[in-house]
Short mmCIF file of C-alpha atoms and ligand atoms in Angstrom, two decimals:
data_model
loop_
_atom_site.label_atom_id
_atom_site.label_comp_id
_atom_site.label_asym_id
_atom_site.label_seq_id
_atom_site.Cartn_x
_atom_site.Cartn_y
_atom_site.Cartn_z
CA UNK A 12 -24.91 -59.21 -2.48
CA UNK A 13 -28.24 -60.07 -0.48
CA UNK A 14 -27.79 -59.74 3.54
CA UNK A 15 -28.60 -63.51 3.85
CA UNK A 16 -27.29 -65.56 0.34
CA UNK A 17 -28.29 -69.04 -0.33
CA UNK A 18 -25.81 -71.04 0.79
CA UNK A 19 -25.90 -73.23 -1.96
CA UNK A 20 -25.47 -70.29 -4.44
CA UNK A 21 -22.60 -69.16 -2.19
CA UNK A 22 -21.30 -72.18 -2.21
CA UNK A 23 -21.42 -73.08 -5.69
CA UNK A 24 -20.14 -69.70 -6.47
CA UNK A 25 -16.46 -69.46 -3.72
CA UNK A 26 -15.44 -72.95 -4.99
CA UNK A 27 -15.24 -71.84 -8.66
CA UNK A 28 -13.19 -69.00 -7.04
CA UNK A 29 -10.95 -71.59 -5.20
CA UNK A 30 -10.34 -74.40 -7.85
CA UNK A 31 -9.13 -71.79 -10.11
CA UNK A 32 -6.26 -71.56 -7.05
CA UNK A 33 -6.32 -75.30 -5.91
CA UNK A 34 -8.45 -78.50 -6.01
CA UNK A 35 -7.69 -79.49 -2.77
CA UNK A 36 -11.22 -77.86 -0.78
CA UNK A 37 -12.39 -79.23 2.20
CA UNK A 38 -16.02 -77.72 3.14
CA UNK A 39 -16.93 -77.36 6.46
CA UNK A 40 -20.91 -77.17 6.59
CA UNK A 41 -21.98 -76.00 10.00
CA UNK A 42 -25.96 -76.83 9.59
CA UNK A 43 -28.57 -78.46 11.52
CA UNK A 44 -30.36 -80.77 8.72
CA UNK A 45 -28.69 -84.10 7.50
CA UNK A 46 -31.18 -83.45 4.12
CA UNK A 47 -29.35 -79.69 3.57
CA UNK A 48 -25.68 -81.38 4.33
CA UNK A 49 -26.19 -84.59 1.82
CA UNK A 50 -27.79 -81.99 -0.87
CA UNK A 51 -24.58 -79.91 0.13
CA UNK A 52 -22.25 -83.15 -0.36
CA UNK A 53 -24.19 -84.13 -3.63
CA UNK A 54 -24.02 -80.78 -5.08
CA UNK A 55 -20.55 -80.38 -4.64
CA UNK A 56 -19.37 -83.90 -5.33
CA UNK A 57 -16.56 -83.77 -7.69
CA UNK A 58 -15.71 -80.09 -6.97
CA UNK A 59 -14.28 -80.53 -3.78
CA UNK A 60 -12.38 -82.69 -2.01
CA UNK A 61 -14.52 -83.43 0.74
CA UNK A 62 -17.48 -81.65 2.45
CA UNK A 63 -18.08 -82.54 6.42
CA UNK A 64 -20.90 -81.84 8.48
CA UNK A 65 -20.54 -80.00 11.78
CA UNK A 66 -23.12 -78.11 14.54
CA UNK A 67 -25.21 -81.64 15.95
CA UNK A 68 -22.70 -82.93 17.96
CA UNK A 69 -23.65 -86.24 17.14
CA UNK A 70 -21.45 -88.01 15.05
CA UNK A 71 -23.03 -89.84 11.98
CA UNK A 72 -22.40 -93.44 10.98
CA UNK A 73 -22.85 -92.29 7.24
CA UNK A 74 -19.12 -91.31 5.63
CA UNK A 75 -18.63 -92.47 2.41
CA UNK A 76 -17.11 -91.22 -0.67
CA UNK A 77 -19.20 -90.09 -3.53
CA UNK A 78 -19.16 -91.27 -7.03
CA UNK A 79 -16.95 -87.73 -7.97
CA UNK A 80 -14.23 -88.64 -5.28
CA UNK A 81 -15.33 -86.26 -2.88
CA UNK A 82 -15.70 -87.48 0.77
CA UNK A 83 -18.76 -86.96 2.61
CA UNK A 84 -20.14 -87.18 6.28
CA UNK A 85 -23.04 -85.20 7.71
CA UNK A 86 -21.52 -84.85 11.18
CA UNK A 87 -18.60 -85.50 12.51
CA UNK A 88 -19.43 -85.48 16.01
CA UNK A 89 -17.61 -83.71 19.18
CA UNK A 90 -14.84 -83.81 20.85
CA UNK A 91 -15.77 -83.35 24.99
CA UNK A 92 -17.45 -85.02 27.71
CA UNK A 93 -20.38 -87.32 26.43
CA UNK A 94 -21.94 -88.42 29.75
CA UNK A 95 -23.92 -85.41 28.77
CA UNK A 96 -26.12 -83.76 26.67
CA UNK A 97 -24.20 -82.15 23.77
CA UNK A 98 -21.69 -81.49 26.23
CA UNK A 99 -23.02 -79.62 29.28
CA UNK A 100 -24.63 -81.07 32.11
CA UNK A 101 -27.49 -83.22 31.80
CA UNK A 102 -30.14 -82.71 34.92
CA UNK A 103 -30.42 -78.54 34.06
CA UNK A 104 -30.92 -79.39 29.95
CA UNK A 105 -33.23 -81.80 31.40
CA UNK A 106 -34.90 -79.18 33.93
CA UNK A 107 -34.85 -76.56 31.09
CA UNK A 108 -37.10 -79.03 28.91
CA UNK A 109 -39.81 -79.50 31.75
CA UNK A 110 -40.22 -76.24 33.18
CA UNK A 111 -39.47 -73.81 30.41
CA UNK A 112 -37.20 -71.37 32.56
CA UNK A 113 -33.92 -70.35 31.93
CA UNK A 114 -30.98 -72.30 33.38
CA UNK A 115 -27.27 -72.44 33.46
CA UNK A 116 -25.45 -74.97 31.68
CA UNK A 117 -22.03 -76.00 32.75
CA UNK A 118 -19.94 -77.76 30.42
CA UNK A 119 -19.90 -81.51 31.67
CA UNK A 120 -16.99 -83.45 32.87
CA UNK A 121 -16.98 -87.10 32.41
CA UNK A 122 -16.92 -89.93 29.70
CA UNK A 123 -14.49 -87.48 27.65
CA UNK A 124 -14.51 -88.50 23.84
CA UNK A 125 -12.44 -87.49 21.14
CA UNK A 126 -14.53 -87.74 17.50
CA UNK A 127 -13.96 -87.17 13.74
CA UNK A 128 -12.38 -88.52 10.63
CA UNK A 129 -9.21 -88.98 8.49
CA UNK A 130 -9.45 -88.51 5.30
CA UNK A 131 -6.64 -89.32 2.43
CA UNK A 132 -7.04 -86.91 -0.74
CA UNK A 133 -4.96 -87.32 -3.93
CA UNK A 134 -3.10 -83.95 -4.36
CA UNK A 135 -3.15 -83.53 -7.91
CA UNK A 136 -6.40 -84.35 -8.57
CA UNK A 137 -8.12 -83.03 -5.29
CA UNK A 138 -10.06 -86.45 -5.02
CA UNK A 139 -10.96 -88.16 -1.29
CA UNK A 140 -9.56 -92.06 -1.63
CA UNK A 141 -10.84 -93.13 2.02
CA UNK A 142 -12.95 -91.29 4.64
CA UNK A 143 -12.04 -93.08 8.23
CA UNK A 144 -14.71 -92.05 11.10
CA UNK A 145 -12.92 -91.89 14.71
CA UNK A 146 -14.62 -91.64 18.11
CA UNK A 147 -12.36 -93.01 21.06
CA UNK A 148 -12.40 -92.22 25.04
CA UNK A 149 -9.63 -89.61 26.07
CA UNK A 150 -8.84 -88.65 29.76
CA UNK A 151 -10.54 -85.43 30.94
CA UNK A 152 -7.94 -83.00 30.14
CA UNK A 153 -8.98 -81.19 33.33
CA UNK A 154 -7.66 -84.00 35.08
CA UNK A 155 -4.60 -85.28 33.06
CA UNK A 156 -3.53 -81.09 31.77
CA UNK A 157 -3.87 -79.57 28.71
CA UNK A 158 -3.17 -82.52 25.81
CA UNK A 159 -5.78 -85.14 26.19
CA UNK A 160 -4.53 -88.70 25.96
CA UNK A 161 -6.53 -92.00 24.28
CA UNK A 162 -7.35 -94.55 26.85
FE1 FE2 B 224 -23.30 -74.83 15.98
#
């Protein structure tokens, strides 16, 4: 095994592994480029049940299922506070760009959002039926405790 496989290779290669033990596979691709997560989907549509982007942040408006039943999404967005940018405080992200030096960058605290999706899979055949994308407010759970609550 290389120190660095393709992950397409890799890919291909663990979910023959896994549908000889289920066909219910749910890929998690943590990647930067929508073109490397739709080639992903594509590759892998009808071998698994659904294959979801993650890593951007931003949630995408593009969830759909594929003609082979498997449900698709290049990124499901993030769950945390969006006055932001990806999360932690805007003004030193925004220094950072500008002047090049390093900075801290505390986690921001308002506009909390809750994103992802639902997505209903038949069991026997290990095929997506719907892919629902959610993004709702939630109360900082700093403020309200642990469990964050839809507003
Ligand atoms: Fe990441």
């Amino acid at each position: 095994m290389a120190p660095l496989d393709n992950p397409f290779e890799a890919a291909l290669s663990l979910v023959e592994d896994l549908r000889k033990e289920t066909p219910l596979i749910l890929l998690d691709f943590h990647a930067e480029a929508t073109s490397e997560k739709i080639a992903m989907g594509r590759m892998l549509d009808g071998k698994v049940s659904a294959v979801v982007g993650t890593h951007t942040h931003v949630q995408t408006a593009d969830e759909q299922i594929f003609p082979g039943g498997t449900a698709f999404i290049c990124d499901v967005g993030f769950n945390g506070a969006h006055e932001s940018v990806l999360g932690r405080e805007i003004q030193p992200v925004i220094r950072r760009f500008i002047d090049y030096m390093p900075q801290r960058f505390p986690v921001a605290k308002n506009l909390w959002r809750l994103n992802g999706v639902v997505i209903e899979i038949d069991n026997d055949a290990g095929k997506s039926t719907s892919i629902e994308r959610l993004s709702y407010p939630v109360e900082n759970p700093d403020a309200a405790g642990s469990e964050p609550k839809k507003v």
